[in-house]
Coordinates of C-alpha atoms in Angstrom, one line a residue:
M938 CA -26.4 24.1 6.3
L939 CA -23.2 25.5 4.9
S940 CA -22.2 22.8 2.5
P941 CA -24.0 20.9 -0.3
T942 CA -24.7 17.4 0.9
D943 CA -25.9 14.1 -0.4
R944 CA -26.7 12.6 3.0
W945 CA -29.6 10.2 3.0
C946 CA -31.2 11.7 6.1
F947 CA -33.6 9.5 8.0
M948 CA -33.9 7.0 5.1
P949 CA -34.2 3.3 5.9
S950 CA -30.8 1.6 6.4
S951 CA -29.1 -0.4 3.6
P952 CA -25.8 -0.9 5.4
S953 CA -24.1 -3.6 3.2
L954 CA -22.0 -2.0 0.5
R955 CA -22.1 -4.0 -2.8
V956 CA -20.1 -3.8 -6.0
R957 CA -21.1 -6.0 -8.9
D958 CA -19.2 -6.3 -12.3
L959 CA -17.6 -2.9 -11.9
V960 CA -15.9 -1.4 -14.9
F961 CA -14.1 1.9 -14.9
A962 CA -11.4 3.5 -17.1
Y963 CA -9.7 6.8 -17.6
R964 CA -9.7 7.4 -21.3
D965 CA -7.8 4.3 -22.7
R966 CA -6.5 3.0 -19.3
I967 CA -8.7 0.4 -17.8
V968 CA -8.7 0.6 -14.0
F969 CA -11.3 -2.0 -13.1
D970 CA -12.9 -4.7 -15.3
G971 CA -15.5 -6.8 -13.7
L972 CA -14.6 -6.1 -10.0
N973 CA -16.9 -7.6 -7.4
L974 CA -16.9 -6.7 -3.7
T975 CA -19.4 -6.9 -0.8
V976 CA -18.7 -5.3 2.6
G977 CA -21.2 -6.2 5.3
T978 CA -22.0 -4.4 8.6
G979 CA -19.2 -4.5 11.1
R980 CA -16.5 -5.2 8.4
R981 CA -13.6 -2.8 8.0
V982 CA -11.8 -3.3 4.6
G983 CA -8.4 -1.9 3.9
L984 CA -7.4 -1.4 0.3
V985 CA -3.7 -2.0 -0.5
G986 CA -1.8 -1.9 -3.8
E987 CA 0.8 -0.1 -5.8
N988 CA 0.5 3.7 -6.3
G989 CA -1.9 4.3 -9.2
V990 CA -3.5 0.9 -9.1
G991 CA -6.9 2.4 -8.3
K992 CA -7.4 2.7 -4.5
S993 CA -8.5 6.3 -4.5
T994 CA -10.6 5.7 -7.7
L995 CA -12.4 2.8 -6.0
L996 CA -13.1 4.8 -2.9
R997 CA -14.6 7.6 -4.9
L998 CA -16.8 5.1 -6.8
L999 CA -18.0 3.6 -3.5
A1000 CA -18.8 7.1 -2.2
R1001 CA -20.7 7.9 -5.5
R1002 CA -18.2 10.7 -6.4
L1003 CA -17.5 8.9 -9.7
R1004 CA -19.8 6.9 -12.0
P1005 CA -18.7 3.5 -13.3
R1006 CA -18.8 2.8 -17.0
A1007 CA -20.6 -0.5 -16.3
G1008 CA -21.6 -2.5 -13.2
V1009 CA -23.4 -1.5 -10.1
V1010 CA -22.4 0.2 -6.8
E1011 CA -25.2 0.1 -4.3
G1012 CA -26.1 0.0 -0.6
G1013 CA -24.1 1.5 2.2
G1014 CA -26.9 3.6 3.7
D1015 CA -25.6 7.0 4.8
I1016 CA -22.1 7.3 3.4
G1017 CA -19.5 9.6 4.8
F1018 CA -16.5 10.4 2.4
L1019 CA -13.3 11.9 3.8
H1020 CA -12.7 15.0 1.7
Q1021 CA -9.1 16.1 1.1
E1022 CA -10.3 19.6 1.4
L1023 CA -13.3 20.8 3.5
P1024 CA -16.4 21.5 1.4
F1025 CA -16.9 24.9 3.1
P1026 CA -16.0 28.5 2.2
G1027 CA -12.8 29.8 3.8
T1028 CA -14.8 32.2 5.9
A1029 CA -16.7 29.5 7.7
T1030 CA -15.6 29.1 11.3
L1031 CA -14.6 26.1 13.3
R1032 CA -17.9 26.3 15.3
E1033 CA -20.0 26.4 12.1
V1034 CA -18.2 23.4 10.6
L1035 CA -18.7 21.3 13.8
D1036 CA -22.4 22.5 14.0
D1037 CA -22.9 21.3 10.4
A1038 CA -21.5 17.9 11.4
L1039 CA -24.2 17.7 14.1
A1040 CA -27.0 19.2 12.0
D1041 CA -28.7 16.0 10.8
I1042 CA -28.4 14.4 14.3
R1043 CA -30.1 17.5 15.9
R1044 CA -32.8 17.5 13.3
A1045 CA -33.4 13.8 13.9
A1046 CA -33.8 14.6 17.7
E1047 CA -36.2 17.4 16.9
R1048 CA -38.2 15.2 14.6
L1049 CA -38.4 12.4 17.2
D1050 CA -39.8 14.9 19.7
E1051 CA -42.4 16.2 17.2
L1052 CA -43.5 12.8 16.2
G1053 CA -43.6 11.7 19.9
E1054 CA -46.0 14.5 20.7
R1055 CA -48.1 13.7 17.6
L1056 CA -48.4 10.0 18.6
H1057 CA -49.2 11.0 22.2
D1058 CA -52.2 12.9 20.9
R1059 CA -53.1 10.4 18.1
P1060 CA -51.7 6.9 18.9
D1061 CA -53.5 5.4 15.9
D1062 CA -51.6 7.7 13.4
T1063 CA -50.0 5.0 11.3
Q1064 CA -48.1 7.4 9.1
A1065 CA -46.5 9.1 12.1
L1066 CA -45.7 5.7 13.6
E1067 CA -44.0 4.6 10.5
E1068 CA -41.9 7.7 10.3
Y1069 CA -41.1 7.6 14.0
S1070 CA -39.8 4.0 13.5
R1071 CA -37.7 5.1 10.5
V1072 CA -36.2 8.1 12.2
L1073 CA -35.6 6.1 15.4
E1074 CA -33.7 3.4 13.4
W1075 CA -31.6 6.2 11.8
A1076 CA -30.9 7.8 15.2
Q1077 CA -29.8 4.5 16.7
A1078 CA -27.5 3.8 13.8
H1079 CA -25.9 7.2 14.3
D1080 CA -25.7 7.0 18.1
L1081 CA -27.8 10.2 18.4
W1082 CA -27.9 10.3 22.2
D1083 CA -24.1 10.3 22.5
A1084 CA -23.5 12.8 19.8
D1085 CA -22.5 15.9 21.9
R1086 CA -20.2 13.8 24.1
R1087 CA -18.7 12.2 21.0
A1088 CA -18.1 15.7 19.4
T1089 CA -16.1 16.7 22.5
L1090 CA -14.1 13.5 22.6
V1091 CA -13.3 13.7 18.8
C1092 CA -12.1 17.3 19.0
E1093 CA -9.9 16.4 22.0
G1094 CA -8.6 13.2 20.3
L1095 CA -7.6 15.0 17.1
G1096 CA -6.0 18.0 18.8
L1097 CA -8.6 20.6 17.9
V1098 CA -9.6 21.9 21.3
G1099 CA -6.9 24.6 21.3
I1100 CA -8.4 26.3 18.2
A1101 CA -10.8 29.2 18.9
P1102 CA -14.4 28.3 17.9
E1103 CA -14.7 31.6 15.9
R1104 CA -11.5 31.1 13.9
A1105 CA -12.0 30.9 10.1
I1106 CA -10.9 27.6 8.6
A1107 CA -8.9 29.5 5.9
T1108 CA -6.5 30.5 8.7
L1109 CA -5.9 26.9 9.7
S1110 CA -2.9 24.9 8.6
G1111 CA -3.2 22.1 6.1
G1112 CA -2.8 19.5 8.8
Q1113 CA -5.5 21.2 11.0
R1114 CA -7.9 21.3 8.1
C1115 CA -7.3 17.6 7.4
R1116 CA -7.9 16.7 11.0
L1117 CA -11.1 18.8 11.1
A1118 CA -12.4 17.0 8.0
L1119 CA -11.9 13.7 9.7
A1120 CA -13.5 15.0 12.9
T1121 CA -16.7 16.0 11.1
L1122 CA -17.1 12.4 9.8
L1123 CA -16.4 10.8 13.2
I1124 CA -18.9 13.2 14.8
R1125 CA -21.6 12.5 12.2
S1126 CA -21.0 8.7 12.6
P1127 CA -22.5 7.7 9.2
E1128 CA -23.3 4.1 8.6
T1129 CA -20.5 3.8 6.0
L1130 CA -17.1 5.5 6.3
V1131 CA -15.1 5.8 3.1
L1132 CA -11.6 7.1 4.0
D1133 CA -8.7 7.9 1.7
E1134 CA -5.4 8.1 3.7
P1135 CA -7.1 9.2 7.0
T1136 CA -3.8 9.0 8.9
N1137 CA -2.2 12.0 7.1
H1138 CA -1.2 14.7 9.5
L1139 CA -1.9 12.7 12.7
D1140 CA 0.6 12.2 15.5
D1141 CA 0.9 9.0 17.5
S1142 CA -1.8 9.9 20.1
A1143 CA -4.3 11.0 17.4
L1144 CA -3.6 7.8 15.4
D1145 CA -4.3 5.7 18.5
F1146 CA -7.6 7.6 19.0
V1147 CA -8.8 7.2 15.4
Q1148 CA -7.8 3.5 15.4
A1149 CA -10.0 3.0 18.5
Q1150 CA -12.9 5.0 16.9
L1151 CA -12.9 3.0 13.7
A1152 CA -12.4 -0.3 15.4
S1153 CA -15.6 0.3 17.4
H1154 CA -17.6 1.5 14.4
S1155 CA -20.7 -0.6 14.0
G1156 CA -21.3 0.0 10.3
V1157 CA -19.1 -0.3 7.2
V1158 CA -15.5 1.1 6.8
V1159 CA -13.5 1.0 3.6
L1160 CA -10.2 2.8 3.7
S1161 CA -6.7 3.1 2.2
S1162 CA -3.6 3.9 4.2
H1163 CA 0.2 3.6 4.0
D1164 CA 0.3 3.2 7.8
R1165 CA 0.7 -0.6 8.3
V1166 CA 0.1 -0.3 12.1
F1167 CA -3.1 1.4 11.4
L1168 CA -4.3 -1.2 8.9
D1169 CA -3.3 -3.9 11.4
A1170 CA -5.3 -2.3 14.2
V1171 CA -8.4 -1.4 12.3
C1172 CA -9.1 -3.8 9.4
T1173 CA -11.0 -7.1 9.5
D1174 CA -10.3 -7.7 5.7
I1175 CA -7.6 -6.6 3.2
V1176 CA -8.3 -6.2 -0.5
D1177 CA -5.1 -6.3 -2.6
L1178 CA -5.6 -4.5 -5.9
D1179 CA -2.1 -5.3 -7.1
P1180 CA -1.8 -7.6 -10.1
A1181 CA -1.2 -11.1 -8.8
L1182 CA -1.2 -14.6 -10.1
D1183 CA -5.0 -14.8 -9.9
G1184 CA -5.8 -11.0 -10.0
P1185 CA -7.1 -8.7 -7.2
A1186 CA -7.9 -10.7 -4.1
R1187 CA -9.6 -10.4 -0.7
Y1188 CA -7.9 -11.7 2.5
G1189 CA -9.7 -12.1 5.8
G1190 CA -8.0 -10.8 8.9
A1191 CA -5.8 -7.8 9.8
Y1192 CA -2.7 -6.7 7.9
S1193 CA -0.4 -9.2 9.7
D1194 CA -2.7 -12.0 8.5
Y1195 CA -2.6 -10.6 5.0
L1196 CA 1.2 -10.7 5.1
D1197 CA 1.1 -14.4 6.2
H1198 CA -1.3 -15.1 3.3
K1199 CA 0.9 -13.3 0.8
R1200 CA 4.0 -15.2 1.9
A1201 CA 2.2 -18.5 1.5
E1202 CA 0.8 -17.4 -1.8
R1203 CA 4.2 -16.3 -3.0
A1204 CA 5.6 -19.8 -2.1
R1205 CA 2.8 -21.5 -4.0
W1206 CA 3.4 -19.2 -7.0
E1207 CA 7.1 -19.9 -7.0
Q1208 CA 6.4 -23.7 -6.8
R1209 CA 3.9 -23.6 -9.6
Y1210 CA 6.3 -21.6 -11.8
A1211 CA 9.2 -24.0 -11.1
E1212 CA 7.0 -27.1 -11.7
Q1213 CA 5.7 -25.7 -14.9
R1214 CA 9.2 -24.7 -16.2
S1215 CA 10.3 -28.3 -15.5
E1216 CA 7.2 -29.7 -17.3
L1217 CA 8.0 -27.4 -20.3
R1218 CA 11.5 -28.6 -20.5
R1219 CA 10.3 -32.2 -20.3
L1220 CA 7.8 -31.7 -23.1
R1221 CA 10.2 -29.9 -25.4
H1222 CA 12.7 -32.8 -25.0
S1223 CA 9.9 -35.3 -25.6
V1224 CA 8.8 -33.6 -28.8
A1225 CA 12.4 -33.4 -30.0
V1226 CA 13.8 -36.7 -28.8
T1227 CA 12.0 -39.0 -26.4
A1228 CA 8.7 -39.5 -28.3
R1229 CA 10.7 -40.9 -31.2
H1230 CA 12.5 -43.6 -29.2
V1231 CA 9.6 -46.0 -28.7
A1232 CA 11.4 -49.2 -29.6
P1233 CA 15.1 -50.1 -29.9
D1234 CA 16.4 -49.5 -33.4
R1235 CA 17.7 -52.9 -34.7
A1236 CA 17.8 -54.7 -38.1
P1237 CA 15.4 -57.6 -38.9
R1238 CA 16.4 -61.2 -38.4
D1239 CA 16.6 -63.6 -41.4
N1240 CA 13.1 -64.7 -42.7
A1241 CA 11.5 -62.0 -40.5
K1242 CA 11.2 -59.2 -43.1
K1243 CA 7.4 -59.3 -43.2
A1244 CA 7.0 -59.3 -39.4
Y1245 CA 9.6 -56.5 -39.1
D1246 CA 7.7 -54.3 -41.5
Y1247 CA 4.5 -54.9 -39.6
A1248 CA 6.1 -54.0 -36.2
A1249 CA 7.8 -51.0 -37.8
G1250 CA 4.4 -49.7 -38.9
R1251 CA 3.1 -50.1 -35.3
V1252 CA 6.1 -48.2 -33.9
Q1253 CA 5.7 -45.3 -36.3
K1254 CA 2.0 -45.0 -35.3
Q1255 CA 3.0 -44.9 -31.6
V1256 CA 5.7 -42.3 -32.3
S1257 CA 3.2 -40.2 -34.2
R1258 CA 0.6 -40.4 -31.5
R1259 CA 3.1 -39.6 -28.8
V1260 CA 4.6 -36.7 -30.7
R1261 CA 1.2 -35.2 -31.4
A1262 CA 0.1 -35.6 -27.7
A1263 CA 3.4 -33.9 -26.5
R1264 CA 3.0 -31.1 -29.0
L1265 CA -0.6 -30.5 -28.0
R1266 CA 0.3 -30.4 -24.3
L1267 CA 3.3 -28.2 -25.0
S1268 CA 1.2 -25.7 -26.9
E1269 CA -1.5 -25.6 -24.2
L1270 CA 1.1 -25.0 -21.5
E1271 CA 3.0 -22.3 -23.4
Q1272 CA -0.3 -20.4 -23.8
T1273 CA -1.3 -20.7 -20.2
Q1274 CA 2.1 -20.7 -18.5
V1275 CA 2.4 -19.1 -15.1
R1276 CA 4.0 -15.6 -15.1
K1277 CA 7.4 -15.5 -13.4
P1278 CA 7.1 -14.1 -9.8
P1279 CA 8.8 -10.7 -9.6
S1280 CA 12.1 -10.8 -7.8
P1281 CA 12.1 -9.3 -4.3
L1282 CA 14.3 -6.3 -3.5
R1283 CA 17.8 -7.2 -2.5
F1284 CA 21.0 -5.2 -1.9
A1285 CA 24.3 -6.6 -3.1
G1286 CA 27.7 -5.4 -4.5
A1287 CA 29.5 -3.1 -2.2
L1288 CA 27.2 -3.9 0.7
T1289 CA 28.4 -7.5 0.6
R1290 CA 30.6 -8.2 3.7
E1291 CA 34.1 -9.5 2.9
A1292 CA 34.8 -12.8 4.6
G1293 CA 37.1 -12.3 7.5
S1294 CA 37.3 -8.6 7.1
Q1295 CA 38.2 -6.6 10.2
P1296 CA 35.6 -4.2 11.8
R1297 CA 36.4 -0.6 11.3
T1298 CA 34.8 2.8 11.8
A1299 CA 33.5 4.1 8.5
L1300 CA 31.9 7.3 10.0
S1301 CA 32.4 9.1 13.2
A1302 CA 30.6 12.2 14.5
R1303 CA 31.6 14.0 17.7
H1304 CA 29.5 16.8 19.4
V1305 CA 28.0 17.8 16.1
A1306 CA 25.3 20.4 15.9
V1307 CA 23.7 22.8 13.4
S1308 CA 22.4 26.0 14.8
G1309 CA 18.6 26.2 14.7
R1310 CA 18.3 22.7 13.1
L1311 CA 20.1 20.0 15.1
P1312 CA 20.9 20.0 18.9
T1313 CA 24.3 18.6 19.9
V1314 CA 24.7 14.9 19.3
P1315 CA 27.6 13.8 21.6
A1316 CA 28.8 10.7 19.7
L1317 CA 27.8 8.6 16.8
D1318 CA 29.9 5.8 15.1
V1319 CA 29.1 3.7 12.1
H1320 CA 31.0 0.5 11.7
I1321 CA 31.5 -1.8 8.7
G1322 CA 33.2 -5.2 8.3
G1323 CA 33.5 -7.8 11.0
E1324 CA 30.5 -9.8 12.2
Q1325 CA 28.1 -6.9 12.7
A1326 CA 27.9 -3.8 10.6
S1327 CA 26.0 -0.8 12.1
Q1328 CA 22.3 -0.7 11.9
L1329 CA 20.9 2.5 13.4
L1330 CA 17.4 4.0 13.5
I1331 CA 17.2 7.7 14.2
T1332 CA 13.8 8.8 15.7
G1333 CA 12.3 12.0 17.0
A1334 CA 9.5 14.4 16.4
N1335 CA 9.3 16.7 13.4
G1336 CA 11.9 19.4 13.6
T1337 CA 14.3 17.6 15.9
G1338 CA 16.9 17.4 13.1
K1339 CA 16.8 13.8 11.7
S1340 CA 17.2 14.9 8.1
T1341 CA 19.9 17.3 9.1
L1342 CA 21.9 14.6 10.9
L1343 CA 21.7 12.4 7.8
S1344 CA 22.9 15.2 5.6
L1345 CA 25.9 15.8 8.0
L1346 CA 26.9 12.1 7.8
A1347 CA 26.5 12.2 4.0
G1348 CA 28.8 15.2 3.7
K1349 CA 26.1 17.3 2.1
L1350 CA 26.1 19.7 5.1
S1351 CA 28.8 21.0 7.4
P1352 CA 28.2 21.2 11.2
T1353 CA 28.2 24.5 13.1
H1354 CA 29.9 22.7 15.9
G1355 CA 31.7 19.4 16.2
T1356 CA 33.3 17.1 13.6
V1357 CA 32.4 14.4 11.2
R1358 CA 35.1 12.0 10.0
R1359 CA 34.9 9.5 7.2
E1360 CA 37.4 6.7 6.5
H1361 CA 39.2 7.1 3.2
G1362 CA 37.7 5.1 0.3
I1363 CA 34.3 4.6 2.0
K1364 CA 31.3 5.2 -0.2
V1365 CA 28.4 6.8 1.5
A1366 CA 25.0 7.4 -0.2
L1367 CA 21.9 9.2 1.0
L1368 CA 18.3 8.6 -0.2
E1369 CA 16.7 12.0 0.4
Q1370 CA 13.0 12.6 0.9
D1371 CA 12.8 14.9 -2.2
V1372 CA 15.0 13.5 -4.9
V1373 CA 16.2 16.0 -7.5
F1374 CA 18.2 14.8 -10.6
G1375 CA 20.7 17.2 -12.2
D1376 CA 19.3 16.7 -15.7
P1377 CA 15.5 16.3 -15.6
S1378 CA 15.4 15.4 -19.3
R1379 CA 17.3 12.1 -18.7
T1380 CA 15.3 8.9 -18.4
P1381 CA 15.4 6.2 -15.7
A1382 CA 16.9 3.8 -18.2
Q1383 CA 19.7 6.3 -19.1
L1384 CA 20.5 7.0 -15.5
Y1385 CA 20.7 3.4 -14.5
D1386 CA 22.8 2.4 -17.5
A1387 CA 25.2 5.2 -16.8
V1388 CA 25.7 4.0 -13.2
T1389 CA 26.1 0.4 -14.1
A1390 CA 28.6 1.2 -16.8
A1391 CA 30.7 3.3 -14.4
N1392 CA 30.4 0.8 -11.7
R1393 CA 31.7 -2.1 -13.9
R1394 CA 30.0 -4.7 -11.7
P1395 CA 27.2 -7.1 -12.5
A1396 CA 23.9 -5.4 -11.7
P1397 CA 20.3 -6.6 -12.2
E1398 CA 18.3 -5.3 -15.1
L1399 CA 16.3 -2.2 -14.1
A1400 CA 13.0 -3.7 -15.3
T1401 CA 13.5 -6.7 -12.9
L1402 CA 13.8 -4.7 -9.7
G1403 CA 10.1 -3.9 -9.5
L1404 CA 10.9 -0.2 -8.7
V1405 CA 10.2 1.4 -12.1
A1406 CA 7.2 0.5 -14.3
S1407 CA 8.0 -0.3 -17.9
K1408 CA 6.0 2.7 -19.2
E1409 CA 8.2 5.0 -17.1
L1410 CA 11.6 3.6 -18.2
N1411 CA 12.0 6.1 -21.0
R1412 CA 10.1 9.0 -19.6
P1413 CA 12.1 12.1 -18.5
V1414 CA 12.6 12.0 -14.7
G1415 CA 11.5 15.6 -14.4
S1416 CA 8.0 14.5 -15.4
L1417 CA 7.7 11.9 -12.7
S1418 CA 6.2 12.1 -9.3
V1419 CA 8.1 12.4 -6.0
G1420 CA 7.5 8.7 -5.3
Q1421 CA 8.6 7.7 -8.7
R1422 CA 11.8 9.7 -8.4
R1423 CA 12.5 8.1 -5.1
R1424 CA 12.1 4.7 -6.6
I1425 CA 14.6 5.6 -9.3
A1426 CA 17.1 6.9 -6.7
L1427 CA 16.7 3.6 -4.8
A1428 CA 17.4 1.6 -8.0
L1429 CA 20.6 3.6 -8.6
L1430 CA 21.7 2.7 -5.1
I1431 CA 21.1 -1.0 -5.9
A1432 CA 23.1 -0.6 -9.1
D1433 CA 26.1 0.8 -7.2
P1434 CA 25.6 0.1 -3.5
P1435 CA 27.6 2.1 -0.9
H1436 CA 29.4 0.8 2.2
V1437 CA 27.1 3.0 4.3
L1438 CA 23.5 3.6 3.2
L1439 CA 21.7 6.6 4.7
L1440 CA 17.9 6.6 4.2
D1441 CA 15.5 9.5 5.1
E1442 CA 12.0 8.2 5.5
P1443 CA 12.6 5.3 3.1
T1444 CA 9.0 4.0 3.1
N1445 CA 7.4 7.3 2.1
H1446 CA 5.7 7.4 -1.3
I1447 CA 6.1 3.6 -2.0
S1448 CA 3.7 0.8 -2.0
L1449 CA 3.2 -1.4 1.1
T1450 CA 4.6 -4.4 -0.8
L1451 CA 7.8 -2.6 -1.7
A1452 CA 8.0 -1.2 1.9
E1453 CA 7.9 -4.8 3.2
E1454 CA 10.6 -5.9 0.8
L1455 CA 12.7 -2.9 1.6
S1456 CA 12.4 -3.6 5.4
E1457 CA 13.4 -7.2 4.8
A1458 CA 16.3 -6.2 2.5
L1459 CA 17.6 -3.7 5.1
D1460 CA 17.3 -6.3 7.9
S1461 CA 19.4 -8.8 6.0
T1462 CA 22.0 -6.6 4.3
P1463 CA 25.5 -7.1 5.6
G1464 CA 26.3 -3.4 5.0
A1465 CA 25.9 -0.4 7.4
V1466 CA 22.5 1.3 7.4
V1467 CA 21.4 4.5 9.1
L1468 CA 17.8 5.5 8.6
A1469 CA 15.4 8.1 9.9
S1470 CA 11.7 7.1 9.9
H1471 CA 8.3 7.9 11.3
D1472 CA 7.0 4.6 10.0
R1473 CA 5.4 3.0 13.1
W1474 CA 5.5 -0.5 11.5
L1475 CA 9.2 -0.2 10.8
R1476 CA 10.0 1.3 14.2
R1477 CA 8.1 -1.3 16.2
R1478 CA 9.9 -4.1 14.4
W1479 CA 13.4 -2.6 14.6
D1480 CA 15.7 -4.7 16.8
H1481 CA 19.0 -2.9 16.2
A1482 CA 20.4 0.3 17.7
E1483 CA 18.3 3.5 18.0
L1484 CA 19.2 7.1 18.5
A1485 CA 16.3 9.3 19.8
L1486 CA 16.8 13.0 19.1
P1487 CA 15.3 15.2 21.8
T1488 CA 12.5 17.7 21.2
T1489 CA 13.9 21.2 21.5

């Protein structure tokens, strides 16, 4: 065998995966504190949450690649973990890697034959009978008798059949190596699959194949993915690790069901927050005013001084009791008050349609092309104003020129052929895939403040947008990740929205929650939007115009 392995070969099954009171931290940052999770046979759990919330960490803990500080991770039987890099030397060939994936299965077949012959000669050999039963159970769990056919189907489904068997894996592209790593797991068919972003480097046909393979897996699957269609097709449960009203939560059903649960949960959260704010206002008023108005304030009648003093004493006692009760309830509520729900992403400002404005063409492209990058696009018009501003989705395979076309519309690139015209005074902005800021030493807060000051329009506070974490507000943008820089760029667009918004793969490098909010914001914005995306979830739900660029 070429690679070190921790497979539990031919051991009795323990298919349910269990996590109890899990605690894990990186130095001073606590990732999990008392997490509990059980995944039974036949369940396929998708982990969702903000980038950095701990999805990859939890997967590595489940696969025994990390040790928890406290708590227990147990069960799962034979666990297969999707490596980001193949655990083989670069000189290993494709054939050797695939043979290694089948090694345990072939050894199990050989062992069954050996034990069968031994039992044929000595049917009363209880030790051999026990081992035969154990190996047979393992073989059935790993679908031993279909392994060779499965290997062929997996290689075909993941587009590996065109690679020469003797080719060294060091000569493969990064995408080919990722698909080969996934193929070795699907061929092995372990009882538990732990997969971190298994959809990377897969085209639509390969995605459909992997979805079908995982949906039919009889054991346990735990995975994370930014592909919402994939989560919807594969998962039976969703575990949301994002901070919420009641902490991380598990939702039964596919991704679509999870979204329904989250919408209902959001509505309940908003209602609880509103009710509690109302109760806080009432109690504060009661402490200050109402509790003191127990009886009308009037002077005593003649010959009633003694009775008046007695009644006044009773009134004061009632006032005191009511004030104490109101103060106690107010103190309790202030200590346990519901956190305000974060505001969803919205576009405003220049994207707001003017009432009664006449439709006009903001951008117009005719017969544009860029040699070697973009084939000729005969005509493209982007309208603003009127009842319907343009909403256009640009689709096409990698290399067809989607990003190039957006750069042409944004004025960042000149066409080799054809013309692009922009109406005078129209603001056009492009969110690129790789955002680069001119001064990497500036912070998100400084950049945002500069834009809002120049814009001279009301803009939401940066911290309220949910795009930039508080700990990143004053960090130099040059030290932030690609995803964090894209979030900042998106925040700057919200601070000074354009008439025409151009988005290149807008859901890349952002959380699923933000992707959902972004999709809803784009769908409801009155401004013109042109976007290019591979996001299957976004594409399948798009009900506006679409431009498909041909494959050259």
